[in-house]
Amino acid sequence: MQGLEVEGMEKAVSAAALKNDLQTSQTGGLEKNSRLLSEPEERERERKALRFHSMSALYRKEMADHISSKRFVIILAVMAALTVASVYGSMTGIRSELADSGSSMDLSNLFLRLYTTSGGSIPSYMSLIALIGPFIGIILGFDAINSERNSGTLNRLVAQPIYRDSIIIGKFLASATLIGVLVLCSGITVGTAGFLFSGIRPSGEAVMRVLIYLLYTVVYICFWQLMALLFSVFTRYAATSALLSIALWLFFAIFVGLLAGVIANGVYPVNTDYEQSVNMIHYYNLNLGLNRVSPYYLYSEASTLIMDPARSTMGYSYAQIIDAYTGFLKQGRSYLSLGQSLLLVWPHLVGLIALCFFAFETAYVGFMRQEVRGN
Amino acid sequence: MAEENAIIRTQDLTKAYGSKVAVNHLNLDIKKGEIFGLLGPNGAGKTTTILMLLGLTEPTLGSAMIAGYDCTRDSMRVKRITGYLPDNVGFYADMTGRENLRFTARLNGVPEKEIDSRIDELLERVGMTWAGDQKTGTYSKGMRQRLGIADVLIKDPEVIIMDEPTLGLDPEGMREFLQLIKQLSIQDGRTVLVSSHQLYQIQQICDRVGIFVDGALAASGRIGDLGKQIASEGHYLLEVEAEPTDDRFLGFLSSLSGIRDISKEGDHFIISSSRDLRTEITAFLGTNHYTLLHLRQKGGDLDEIYRVYFEKAEEKEKEDRNARLGSGRHGKGRVRGSAEK
């Protein structure tokens, strides 16, 4: 109680002082004012410079570390194989589809099919990335903090004039940059290769769609990197955090879907015809809502909406569907326009970014509170 | 006495983890330019103290200042002028020694132009020029410690804090390493705080030491002064060997007044007493036709100082505990035992 009073009084006093300062600065002219402000300002500038210095040093080091590491070679090889395989697969897929349906095939957005078509036994680029992407994120993040702690470099690092959050941010940014570069390179390669080999020319809209899709992919993979980083803060061994990350990925990719079905069926049973006629819509909405907890589902849904505008009318609330349909009718088209697609997927992006923030904040708070000592 | 030029100062510095008090009202004054040895057994709270000095953990109570900056609130400024060589220092194994140093230099905002020349100079100084381009994953423990010194020096610190720096070094490496630490103080005028439980090694280079037991400073000062202090407080330790070693001799020894403990170590008797017994013993041996083979008054060396203070702190703790327990079952005997002193 007393403490509060004192604090309150101090505030009142400092407010009075501030008022005084303002008055003197108004009356006393500019010179006095600048003198009053200069010291904290300078300190602030100094702090910012320091933050930038140390963070950029760490960023450069992390970057160099990643690029010269063996695991980066593996990531590159995987990405290259994935890109080449999916280009080959989609080309065979499109070719056989053309041969089957002949001139009746819908040729709109053919360019996008380079990313969405599976061919032979090879899945589409989109599903391959959704599968492999998280692993790339995890590989880049799972030992970020705990390996430094175990090798005794972390306590040397935190004893340098670097803010602790700069350590996490620097590490995140370095990995995020690599993820961005990798995803863009591979995504653009698919389009370019498709264009060169098949002569499918992209429209401006298709290019926009691809870029937006790649942006989602980067955010999605960054989420997995952050999750791995989070585990690396809280676990002692790199292997533990890698296993936890992979377990979480499996949970989101496979079990959330199963669980959502079971739970939705428990709440709104759809086992008999009667139940179906009464509960179907509730069951469906609940099932979808639960599924959307999973970043894997969010990402898959968003990428389908962006990349497969003709097929994607599944899985939205009524309001959204009506919105989108009125959009169709106005424009007289059989698929979602870019604007309509974006309207449907922006919540997904917000959701993914929110998940990223959640992972980052938890890692950040955990790391700030940890005591770093030798071994 | 040296209030004015204390560069490291702690006031009632306390750190508690739950109910366990790791550091207990520590008051420390370390003068500019001296080598101060923080000595104590493992788990005495040395590392915790160092972490608080670097602002890496917050004190529960009290404050620590380095060069006038508060270690908790102004930790960035403190870290800029303080070099820290942690216990079991590690480097990025995939980077060479030079690259590791360059990274530290950049973190500290050393201008790019100066970095390379400074690295060369420091590698030369710690005798590691030959290994500067090897990956640090191949380094031995001793090499890592030397690189650690270079790593600390690259920011040109005023204060250097080392946590158990001599652990795991071979005797030759140890000697050279201590020489290096000594130079930091004498040539460069830097203040060095060394924590260790290896008394003999640290004794050679410290200007002053603090004996740290169970989170509290049991004693601090110059080693010589501490030795005198112990003697004046009545802690004597005498080594005697005489021929023949019979019961009569032992009987005489135990009949002397002020004897605290007699034990046998090899052929020597070790006599712990509260006064100087040498005259009486030699007189007895002379008149009874014994041959004196060995007589040495121990004390004054760090090991002895350490032992005494460690025992004292333990006894004090026991007393405190007993006082808290009041007239507990075992309380009386122990209190009496330590009161005899």
XYZ file of C-alpha atoms in Angstrom:
716
model
C 0.000 0.000 0.000
C 2.737 2.351 1.013
C 4.764 1.438 -2.011
C 1.867 2.302 -4.261
C 1.440 5.657 -2.654
C 5.073 6.487 -3.056
C 4.995 5.434 -6.660
C 1.955 7.545 -7.271
C 3.630 10.498 -5.677
C 6.726 10.031 -7.736
C 4.650 9.994 -10.843
C 2.922 13.181 -9.814
C 6.262 14.796 -9.101
C 7.757 13.716 -12.401
C 4.664 14.922 -14.230
C 5.072 18.283 -12.568
C 8.729 18.305 -13.533
C 7.830 17.484 -17.111
C 5.361 20.327 -17.169
C 8.030 22.607 -15.837
C 10.435 21.447 -18.510
C 7.904 22.079 -21.182
C 7.286 25.564 -19.911
C 10.933 26.408 -19.688
C 11.528 24.999 -23.115
C 8.741 27.089 -24.507
C 9.938 30.186 -22.794
C 13.629 29.489 -22.642
C 14.022 28.726 -26.317
C 15.311 25.833 -28.357
C 18.769 25.555 -26.911
C 17.613 24.490 -23.498
C 15.103 22.098 -24.951
C 17.664 20.238 -27.010
C 19.974 19.947 -24.038
C 17.214 18.414 -22.002
C 16.405 15.866 -24.641
C 19.834 15.039 -25.940
C 21.060 12.589 -23.326
C 18.264 10.026 -23.338
C 18.020 10.390 -27.088
C 21.684 9.670 -27.498
C 21.375 6.693 -25.224
C 18.494 5.398 -27.251
C 20.473 5.791 -30.454
C 23.439 4.058 -28.894
C 21.227 1.189 -27.827
C 19.762 0.835 -31.280
C 23.197 0.870 -32.864
C 24.350 -1.790 -30.434
C 21.301 -3.920 -31.103
C 21.842 -3.657 -34.830
C 25.559 -4.397 -34.585
C 25.247 -7.492 -32.499
C 22.210 -8.830 -34.265
C 23.706 -8.414 -37.712
C 26.911 -10.078 -36.533
C 24.910 -13.018 -35.254
C 22.789 -13.083 -38.395
C 25.857 -13.260 -40.606
C 27.405 -15.964 -38.496
C 24.241 -18.056 -38.452
C 23.890 -17.664 -42.188
C 27.476 -18.745 -42.797
C 26.988 -21.618 -40.387
C 23.912 -22.868 -42.196
C 25.329 -22.520 -45.662
C 28.569 -24.306 -44.884
C 26.865 -27.074 -42.929
C 26.275 -30.571 -44.227
C 22.618 -30.406 -43.436
C 22.224 -27.505 -45.823
C 23.608 -29.677 -48.613
C 20.976 -32.246 -47.725
C 18.228 -29.630 -47.751
C 19.393 -28.376 -51.138
C 19.459 -31.887 -52.544
C 15.976 -32.626 -51.217
C 14.583 -29.385 -52.619
C 16.196 -29.994 -55.996
C 14.893 -33.556 -56.175
C 11.439 -32.402 -55.121
C 11.378 -29.670 -57.761
C 12.580 -31.853 -60.606
C 10.302 -34.741 -59.687
C 7.212 -32.587 -59.386
C 7.865 -30.827 -62.709
C 8.228 -34.213 -64.388
C 5.141 -35.529 -62.619
C 2.913 -32.584 -63.444
C 3.971 -32.601 -67.088
C 3.106 -36.264 -67.484
C -0.117 -35.686 -65.585
C -1.201 -32.776 -67.760
C -0.211 -34.632 -70.927
C -2.263 -37.706 -70.089
C -5.207 -35.537 -69.065
C -5.013 -33.767 -72.415
C -4.851 -37.084 -74.268
C -7.898 -38.353 -72.363
C -10.184 -35.371 -72.600
C -8.896 -33.869 -75.852
C -10.289 -30.478 -76.752
C -12.958 -30.560 -74.044
C -10.359 -29.887 -71.326
C -10.648 -26.665 -69.399
C -7.479 -24.839 -70.315
C -7.953 -21.883 -68.022
C -5.276 -21.607 -65.389
C -3.244 -24.318 -67.068
C -0.070 -22.742 -65.713
C -1.243 -23.269 -62.155
C -1.713 -26.947 -62.857
C 2.044 -27.273 -63.052
C 1.897 -26.923 -59.277
C -1.261 -28.838 -58.528
C -1.243 -31.807 -60.884
C 0.110 -35.144 -59.831
C 1.289 -37.525 -62.495
C 2.173 -41.162 -62.534
C 3.112 -42.019 -58.958
C 4.527 -38.569 -58.220
C 2.450 -36.231 -56.052
C 1.977 -32.627 -57.069
C 4.460 -29.919 -56.142
C 1.934 -28.510 -53.733
C 1.464 -31.698 -51.755
C 5.185 -32.462 -51.809
C 5.988 -29.065 -50.323
C 3.262 -29.433 -47.714
C 4.888 -32.722 -46.736
C 8.607 -31.905 -46.968
C 8.442 -28.205 -46.059
C 7.975 -28.708 -42.312
C 11.043 -30.926 -42.202
C 13.139 -28.221 -43.761
C 11.895 -25.805 -41.129
C 12.590 -28.296 -38.380
C 16.081 -29.080 -39.666
C 16.932 -25.382 -39.645
C 15.692 -24.816 -36.117
C 15.767 -27.875 -33.914
C 19.216 -27.334 -32.386
C 19.345 -23.539 -32.452
C 19.653 -22.992 -28.708
C 20.324 -26.317 -27.026
C 23.329 -27.245 -29.135
C 24.900 -23.914 -28.244
C 24.173 -24.549 -24.631
C 25.715 -28.005 -24.741
C 28.847 -26.919 -26.549
C 29.409 -24.112 -24.047
C 29.119 -21.339 -26.615
C 25.861 -19.965 -25.297
C 27.244 -18.701 -22.022
C 30.085 -17.073 -23.910
C 27.568 -15.512 -26.260
C 25.262 -14.114 -23.590
C 28.253 -12.567 -21.837
C 28.812 -10.370 -24.892
C 26.970 -7.066 -25.181
C 24.055 -8.582 -27.051
C 20.446 -8.459 -25.957
C 19.026 -11.888 -25.375
C 16.118 -11.363 -27.689
C 18.587 -10.425 -30.415
C 19.973 -13.940 -30.159
C 16.624 -15.547 -30.893
C 15.612 -12.983 -33.480
C 18.959 -13.210 -35.267
C 18.746 -16.966 -35.426
C 15.160 -16.884 -36.616
C 15.871 -14.300 -39.302
C 18.861 -16.200 -40.667
C 16.838 -19.392 -41.036
C 13.813 -17.503 -42.355
C 15.955 -15.899 -45.046
C 17.193 -19.278 -46.158
C 13.676 -20.673 -46.185
C 12.503 -17.724 -48.259
C 15.301 -18.104 -50.775
C 14.859 -21.867 -51.055
C 11.094 -21.733 -51.508
C 11.207 -18.900 -54.036
C 13.958 -20.571 -56.034
C 12.243 -23.907 -56.179
C 8.793 -22.420 -56.838
C 10.010 -20.213 -59.630
C 12.013 -23.076 -61.082
C 8.861 -25.167 -61.399
C 7.089 -22.403 -63.328
C 10.071 -21.665 -65.523
C 10.714 -25.288 -66.333
C 7.038 -25.785 -67.160
C 7.099 -22.764 -69.393
C 10.282 -23.830 -71.184
C 9.335 -27.467 -71.743
C 5.649 -27.150 -72.472
C 5.238 -23.583 -73.618
C 2.449 -22.936 -71.106
C 2.464 -19.194 -70.786
C 1.491 -17.742 -67.432
C -0.988 -14.910 -67.198
C -0.249 -12.031 -64.861
C -2.866 -13.358 -62.504
C -1.305 -16.815 -62.473
C 2.077 -15.323 -61.585
C 0.470 -13.391 -58.752
C -1.196 -16.543 -57.500
C 2.065 -18.446 -57.541
C 3.861 -15.686 -55.646
C 1.126 -15.492 -53.033
C 1.164 -19.254 -52.704
C 4.931 -19.168 -52.189
C 4.517 -16.488 -49.536
C 2.110 -18.749 -47.658
C 4.591 -21.568 -48.004
C 7.380 -19.458 -46.517
C 5.203 -18.488 -43.547
C 4.176 -22.100 -43.088
C 7.735 -23.414 -43.079
C 8.810 -20.563 -40.806
C 6.155 -21.713 -38.364
C 7.796 -25.111 -38.200
C 11.186 -23.543 -37.816
C 9.852 -21.518 -34.891
C 8.279 -24.575 -33.297
C 11.617 -26.369 -33.523
C 13.341 -23.290 -32.100
C 10.827 -23.283 -29.256
C 11.603 -26.893 -28.440
C 15.313 -26.205 -28.651
C 14.927 -23.571 -25.938
C 13.172 -25.915 -23.564
C 14.921 -29.222 -24.148
C 18.403 -30.163 -23.256
C 19.345 -32.307 -26.224
C 18.988 -31.549 -29.897
C 17.623 -35.032 -30.546
C 14.773 -34.436 -28.105
C 13.710 -31.224 -29.763
C 13.920 -32.819 -33.215
C 11.732 -35.711 -32.101
C 9.238 -33.411 -30.417
C 8.987 -31.270 -33.546
C 8.401 -34.310 -35.729
C 5.854 -35.699 -33.289
C 3.997 -32.407 -33.385
C 4.087 -32.419 -37.152
C 2.632 -35.941 -37.270
C -0.019 -34.913 -34.798
C -1.097 -31.943 -36.887
C -0.834 -33.675 -40.223
C -2.597 -36.921 -39.323
C -4.169 -37.051 -35.899
C -5.941 -33.719 -35.806
C -7.966 -34.807 -38.834
C -8.915 -38.108 -37.204
C -9.663 -36.529 -33.847
C -11.749 -33.793 -35.410
C -13.910 -36.420 -37.105
C -14.361 -38.395 -33.900
C -15.162 -35.364 -31.776
C -17.526 -33.857 -34.316
C -19.301 -37.196 -34.603
C -19.583 -37.378 -30.847
C -21.152 -33.933 -30.567
C -23.305 -34.110 -33.712
C -23.735 -37.800 -34.621
C -24.212 -38.521 -38.326
C -24.479 -42.318 -38.214
C -28.076 -42.743 -39.369
C -29.934 -41.101 -42.238
C -32.056 -39.163 -39.805
C -29.073 -37.888 -37.848
C -27.401 -36.930 -41.068
C -30.346 -34.879 -42.227
C -30.479 -33.026 -38.911
C -26.838 -32.754 -37.901
C -24.860 -32.739 -41.120
C -24.250 -29.044 -41.318
C -23.272 -28.752 -37.641
C -21.091 -31.812 -37.901
C -19.420 -30.358 -40.929
C -18.806 -26.962 -39.386
C -17.428 -28.403 -36.167
C -15.234 -30.853 -38.016
C -13.859 -28.056 -40.173
C -13.339 -25.746 -37.224
C -11.377 -28.376 -35.337
C -9.332 -29.202 -38.391
C -8.394 -25.583 -38.794
C -6.561 -25.695 -35.487
C -3.868 -27.527 -37.396
C -1.448 -25.328 -39.316
C -1.102 -28.176 -41.785
C -4.788 -27.968 -42.620
C -4.780 -24.190 -42.709
C -1.921 -24.180 -45.129
C -3.333 -26.930 -47.347
C -6.712 -25.259 -47.511
C -5.228 -21.881 -48.300
C -2.927 -23.206 -50.982
C -5.764 -25.114 -52.651
C -7.874 -21.978 -52.670
C -5.120 -19.936 -54.214
C -3.808 -22.442 -56.708
C -6.929 -24.331 -57.718
C -9.583 -21.655 -58.146
C -11.892 -23.779 -60.284
C -12.230 -26.617 -57.819
C -12.244 -24.885 -54.533
C -15.733 -24.484 -53.213
C -15.279 -26.887 -50.371
C -15.118 -25.989 -46.803
C -16.281 -22.440 -46.119
C -18.901 -20.885 -44.007
C -22.094 -19.929 -45.749
C -21.279 -16.278 -45.639
C -18.012 -16.911 -47.367
C -19.575 -19.104 -50.031
C -22.299 -16.584 -50.731
C -19.700 -13.845 -50.889
C -17.676 -15.841 -53.333
C -20.684 -16.853 -55.428
C -21.952 -13.334 -55.821
C -18.413 -12.627 -56.963
C -18.720 -15.383 -59.625
C -22.078 -14.200 -60.800
C -20.990 -10.626 -61.203
C -18.021 -11.613 -63.283
C -19.660 -14.514 -65.056
C -16.751 -16.815 -64.435
C -16.597 -20.433 -63.400
C -13.743 -19.980 -61.010
C -12.713 -17.672 -58.210
C -11.019 -14.494 -59.266
C -7.763 -13.596 -57.573
C -9.507 -11.045 -55.398
C -12.110 -13.576 -54.311
C -9.451 -16.144 -53.558
C -7.591 -13.673 -51.429
C -10.755 -12.754 -49.620
C -11.161 -16.381 -48.665
C -7.574 -17.035 -47.645
C -6.518 -13.976 -45.713
C -7.828 -15.436 -42.439
C -5.572 -18.412 -43.054
C -2.559 -16.159 -43.368
C -3.520 -14.331 -40.207
C -3.938 -17.683 -38.469
C -0.551 -18.925 -39.610
C 1.162 -15.713 -38.589
C -0.589 -15.848 -35.222
C 0.729 -19.378 -34.735
C 4.208 -18.143 -35.628
C 3.896 -15.388 -33.057
C 2.709 -17.832 -30.463
C 5.737 -20.072 -31.027
C 8.117 -17.128 -31.114
C 6.749 -15.451 -28.009
C 6.851 -18.647 -26.008
C 10.420 -19.327 -27.081
C 11.334 -15.720 -26.344
C 9.834 -15.636 -22.858
C 11.309 -19.024 -22.024
C 14.738 -17.981 -23.199
C 14.649 -14.656 -21.369
C 13.789 -16.373 -18.106
C 16.355 -19.100 -18.385
C 19.551 -18.938 -16.471
C 22.430 -19.732 -18.746
C 25.292 -21.385 -16.974
C 28.091 -23.661 -17.982
C 27.065 -27.180 -18.956
C 40.422 1.477 3.034
C 40.218 1.088 -0.715
C 36.680 2.305 -0.928
C 37.467 4.848 -3.584
C 39.034 2.711 -6.284
C 36.929 -0.412 -6.003
C 35.977 -1.396 -9.548
C 33.833 -4.383 -8.598
C 31.630 -3.914 -5.605
C 28.791 -5.994 -4.284
C 26.520 -4.956 -1.468
C 24.533 -7.573 0.388
C 24.352 -9.525 -2.833
C 21.992 -12.430 -2.269
C 20.582 -15.080 -4.532
C 18.096 -17.661 -3.405
C 16.720 -20.505 -5.465
C 13.545 -21.328 -3.649
C 14.577 -21.946 -0.073
C 18.191 -22.671 -0.964
C 20.410 -19.649 -0.563
C 23.220 -19.839 -3.106
C 24.815 -16.505 -2.288
C 24.248 -14.954 1.092
C 24.778 -11.229 1.705
C 28.038 -11.039 -0.158
C 30.021 -7.845 0.270
C 32.990 -7.709 -2.021
C 35.328 -4.880 -2.956
C 37.819 -5.524 -5.703
C 40.342 -2.861 -6.485
C 41.259 -1.731 -9.942
C 44.195 -3.638 -11.363
C 44.386 -6.459 -8.864
C 43.957 -10.180 -9.272
C 41.337 -11.383 -6.893
C 40.834 -15.076 -6.252
C 37.371 -16.217 -5.300
C 38.098 -19.540 -3.675
C 35.712 -22.123 -2.448
C 34.557 -25.678 -2.865
C 32.205 -26.674 -5.654
C 28.690 -25.491 -5.032
C 29.760 -22.601 -2.827
C 28.017 -20.081 -5.053
C 30.969 -18.821 -7.063
C 29.376 -19.244 -10.464
C 26.111 -17.729 -9.265
C 28.013 -14.693 -8.038
C 29.702 -14.352 -11.413
C 26.401 -14.657 -13.245
C 25.004 -11.855 -11.138
C 28.045 -9.702 -11.827
C 27.403 -10.125 -15.546
C 23.706 -9.445 -15.231
C 22.890 -12.944 -16.447
C 20.805 -13.672 -13.408
C 19.010 -11.278 -11.135
C 19.970 -11.004 -7.499
C 17.228 -11.723 -4.993
C 18.569 -8.936 -2.829
C 21.355 -6.404 -2.828
C 23.313 -5.014 -5.737
C 26.480 -5.451 -7.734
C 28.370 -2.718 -9.534
C 31.200 -2.866 -12.021
C 32.953 0.405 -12.786
C 29.966 2.300 -11.453
C 27.398 0.512 -13.616
C 24.682 -1.511 -11.994
C 25.154 -5.102 -13.112
C 21.461 -5.859 -13.339
C 20.014 -2.722 -14.853
C 22.942 -1.592 -16.950
C 24.152 -5.023 -17.945
C 24.902 -4.017 -21.543
C 27.468 -1.450 -20.431
C 28.874 -3.895 -17.929
C 29.243 -6.565 -20.587
C 31.015 -4.147 -22.872
C 33.817 -3.543 -20.394
C 33.857 -7.006 -18.855
C 35.333 -10.095 -20.406
C 34.060 -13.432 -19.202
C 35.833 -16.744 -19.580
C 33.279 -19.342 -18.553
C 33.970 -22.628 -16.942
C 34.574 -25.140 -19.751
C 34.571 -22.530 -22.510
C 33.221 -23.650 -25.872
C 33.703 -22.426 -29.421
C 31.825 -23.022 -32.628
C 33.455 -26.268 -33.667
C 32.958 -25.771 -37.400
C 34.662 -22.398 -37.402
C 38.384 -21.747 -37.152
C 39.921 -19.994 -34.181
C 40.167 -16.797 -36.188
C 36.555 -16.962 -37.285
C 35.423 -17.453 -33.717
C 37.408 -14.417 -32.616
C 36.086 -12.385 -35.528
C 32.538 -13.186 -34.513
C 33.141 -12.011 -30.956
C 34.818 -8.859 -32.248
C 31.819 -8.059 -34.430
C 29.413 -8.677 -31.568
C 31.346 -6.094 -29.617
C 31.304 -3.608 -32.436
C 35.054 -3.603 -33.053
C 35.610 -1.673 -36.320
C 36.071 -4.070 -39.277
C 39.425 -2.525 -40.203
C 40.918 -3.250 -36.806
C 39.596 -6.767 -36.382
C 42.266 -8.673 -38.316
C 45.229 -6.915 -36.818
C 43.805 -7.326 -33.354
C 43.217 -11.029 -33.897
C 46.816 -11.508 -35.113
C 48.166 -9.660 -32.126
C 46.099 -11.615 -29.626
C 46.802 -15.003 -31.181
C 50.491 -14.163 -30.934
C 50.092 -13.147 -27.350
C 48.390 -16.360 -26.234
C 50.768 -18.417 -28.384
C 48.111 -19.720 -30.730
C 49.153 -18.200 -34.061
C 50.018 -21.641 -35.366
C 46.510 -22.982 -34.736
C 44.498 -19.904 -35.651
C 43.305 -21.371 -38.943
C 42.376 -24.753 -37.558
C 38.801 -25.533 -36.722
C 38.235 -25.228 -32.996
C 36.638 -28.670 -32.956
C 40.181 -30.063 -33.159
C 41.511 -28.024 -30.231
C 42.624 -29.537 -26.954
C 41.384 -28.247 -23.631
C 44.491 -26.138 -23.138
C 44.196 -24.624 -26.596
C 40.572 -23.761 -25.983
C 41.511 -21.977 -22.775
C 44.143 -19.944 -24.587
C 41.763 -19.060 -27.345
C 39.313 -18.175 -24.586
C 41.776 -15.613 -23.262
C 42.146 -14.133 -26.728
C 38.373 -14.128 -27.048
C 38.051 -12.231 -23.796
C 40.744 -9.736 -24.735
C 39.353 -8.898 -28.136
C 36.928 -6.421 -26.644
C 39.743 -4.832 -24.665
C 37.980 -5.222 -21.330
C 38.755 -3.386 -18.108
C 37.600 -6.286 -16.008
C 38.127 -9.971 -16.698
C 36.149 -12.637 -14.900
C 37.249 -16.250 -15.126
C 35.345 -19.206 -13.806
C 37.527 -22.215 -12.918
C 40.010 -21.414 -15.690
C 42.651 -23.926 -14.678
C 40.410 -26.956 -14.529
C 41.671 -29.811 -16.655
C 44.975 -28.274 -17.684
C 48.195 -30.253 -17.466
C 50.914 -28.886 -15.145
C 52.932 -27.264 -17.908
C 49.847 -25.753 -19.515
C 48.722 -24.578 -16.112
C 51.991 -22.764 -15.432
C 51.932 -20.946 -18.750
C 48.266 -20.139 -18.379
C 48.771 -18.604 -14.945
C 51.642 -16.566 -16.330
C 49.262 -15.269 -18.967
C 46.693 -14.261 -16.370
C 49.343 -12.501 -14.360
C 50.404 -10.499 -17.393
C 46.851 -9.272 -17.887
C 47.022 -7.569 -14.558
C 50.634 -6.453 -14.444
C 51.230 -5.417 -18.056
C 47.775 -4.242 -19.036
C 46.487 -3.049 -15.684
C 43.273 -4.985 -16.019
C 41.305 -6.209 -13.033
C 40.988 -9.974 -12.877
C 38.527 -11.989 -10.838
C 39.344 -15.698 -10.820
C 37.077 -18.251 -9.249
C 38.552 -21.618 -8.447
C 38.702 -24.484 -6.058
C 42.297 -25.248 -6.970
C 44.032 -23.413 -4.192
C 47.717 -23.913 -4.857
C 47.580 -22.774 -8.445
C 45.587 -19.676 -7.748
C 47.668 -18.800 -4.708
C 50.636 -18.149 -6.985
C 49.034 -15.296 -8.860
C 46.438 -13.656 -6.625
C 46.943 -10.334 -4.922
C 44.045 -11.016 -2.643
C 41.711 -13.914 -2.103
C 38.246 -14.348 -0.749
C 37.309 -17.647 0.832
C 33.827 -18.455 -0.158
C 31.906 -21.088 1.765
C 28.213 -21.843 1.472
C 27.381 -18.605 -0.229
C 29.138 -16.365 2.224
C 32.595 -14.877 2.345
C 34.391 -16.544 5.264
C 37.470 -14.338 4.959
C 39.203 -12.101 2.505
C 42.526 -10.396 2.256
C 46.145 -11.021 1.320
C 47.246 -14.593 1.720
C 49.956 -13.684 4.204
C 47.526 -11.692 6.290
C 45.066 -14.520 6.352
C 47.811 -16.849 7.592
C 48.695 -14.484 10.415
C 45.082 -14.034 11.257
C 44.646 -17.764 11.654
C 47.716 -18.059 13.856
C 46.575 -15.223 16.074
C 43.222 -16.883 16.444
C 44.924 -19.984 17.778
C 44.900 -22.407 14.899
C 48.177 -24.304 14.834
C 49.006 -27.429 12.925
C 52.242 -29.208 13.683
C 53.894 -32.125 11.930
C 56.170 -34.202 14.177
C 58.115 -37.361 13.660
C 60.403 -38.816 16.272
C 62.265 -42.066 16.819
C 61.125 -44.284 18.506
C 57.447 -43.723 17.951
C 56.101 -45.261 21.116
C 53.134 -44.932 23.416
C 55.017 -42.794 25.843
C 55.578 -40.134 23.254
C 51.946 -40.256 22.245
C 50.932 -40.100 25.882
C 53.030 -36.981 26.331
C 51.517 -35.361 23.294
C 47.976 -35.960 24.418
C 48.793 -34.676 27.905
C 49.726 -31.266 26.558
C 47.224 -28.520 27.130
C 45.464 -26.873 24.208
C 45.501 -29.975 22.043
C 42.539 -30.226 19.778
C 43.293 -33.275 17.721
C 46.102 -35.713 17.027
C 46.165 -37.862 13.959
C 48.722 -39.962 12.185
C 49.602 -39.459 8.573
C 52.277 -41.877 7.362
C 55.052 -41.620 9.920
C 54.087 -38.104 11.006
C 51.849 -37.075 13.817
C 49.638 -34.175 12.875
C 48.813 -32.152 15.931
C 46.157 -29.516 15.847
C 46.322 -27.135 18.786
C 45.399 -23.719 20.006
C 48.954 -22.618 20.893
C 52.518 -23.057 19.769
C 53.815 -26.375 21.148
C 57.221 -26.552 19.524
C 59.336 -25.603 22.579
C 57.635 -28.080 24.865
C 57.900 -30.914 22.409
C 61.565 -30.394 21.606
C 62.336 -30.086 25.313
C 60.548 -33.366 26.004
C 62.265 -35.152 23.147
C 65.686 -33.858 24.201
C 65.382 -34.899 27.847
C 63.940 -38.319 27.056
C 66.477 -39.392 24.402
C 64.276 -39.355 21.409
C 65.622 -38.500 17.975
C 63.724 -35.728 16.269
C 63.270 -36.630 12.616
C 60.781 -34.049 11.477
C 59.157 -30.952 12.894
C 57.231 -28.474 10.855
C 54.709 -25.849 11.803
C 52.122 -25.801 9.085
C 50.022 -22.813 8.315
C 50.241 -19.688 6.259
C 49.716 -21.579 3.041
C 46.422 -21.370 1.308
C 45.447 -24.956 1.867
C 45.698 -24.477 5.589
C 43.890 -21.168 5.502
C 41.212 -22.700 3.436
C 40.838 -25.690 5.718
C 40.516 -23.568 8.792
C 37.995 -21.179 7.333
C 36.054 -23.970 5.834
C 35.865 -25.705 9.212
C 34.952 -22.473 10.910
C 32.151 -21.790 8.521
C 30.867 -25.318 8.948
C 30.926 -25.036 12.701
C 29.195 -21.728 12.586
C 26.513 -23.198 10.458
C 26.067 -26.077 12.875
C 25.809 -23.630 15.728
C 23.223 -21.637 13.870
C 21.279 -24.757 13.159
C 21.441 -25.853 16.748
C 20.452 -22.438 17.933
C 17.440 -22.676 15.680
C 16.581 -26.128 16.935
C 16.896 -24.904 20.513
C 17.611 -27.770 22.896
C 17.274 -30.479 20.310
C 18.352 -34.042 20.968
C 21.902 -33.651 19.677
C 22.077 -29.949 20.187
C 23.873 -29.679 23.507
C 26.894 -31.776 22.746
C 27.703 -29.967 19.551
C 27.319 -26.533 20.974
C 29.611 -27.436 23.793
C 32.104 -28.953 21.356
C 32.450 -25.828 19.342
C 32.280 -23.545 22.346
C 35.452 -25.102 23.679
C 37.369 -23.252 21.055
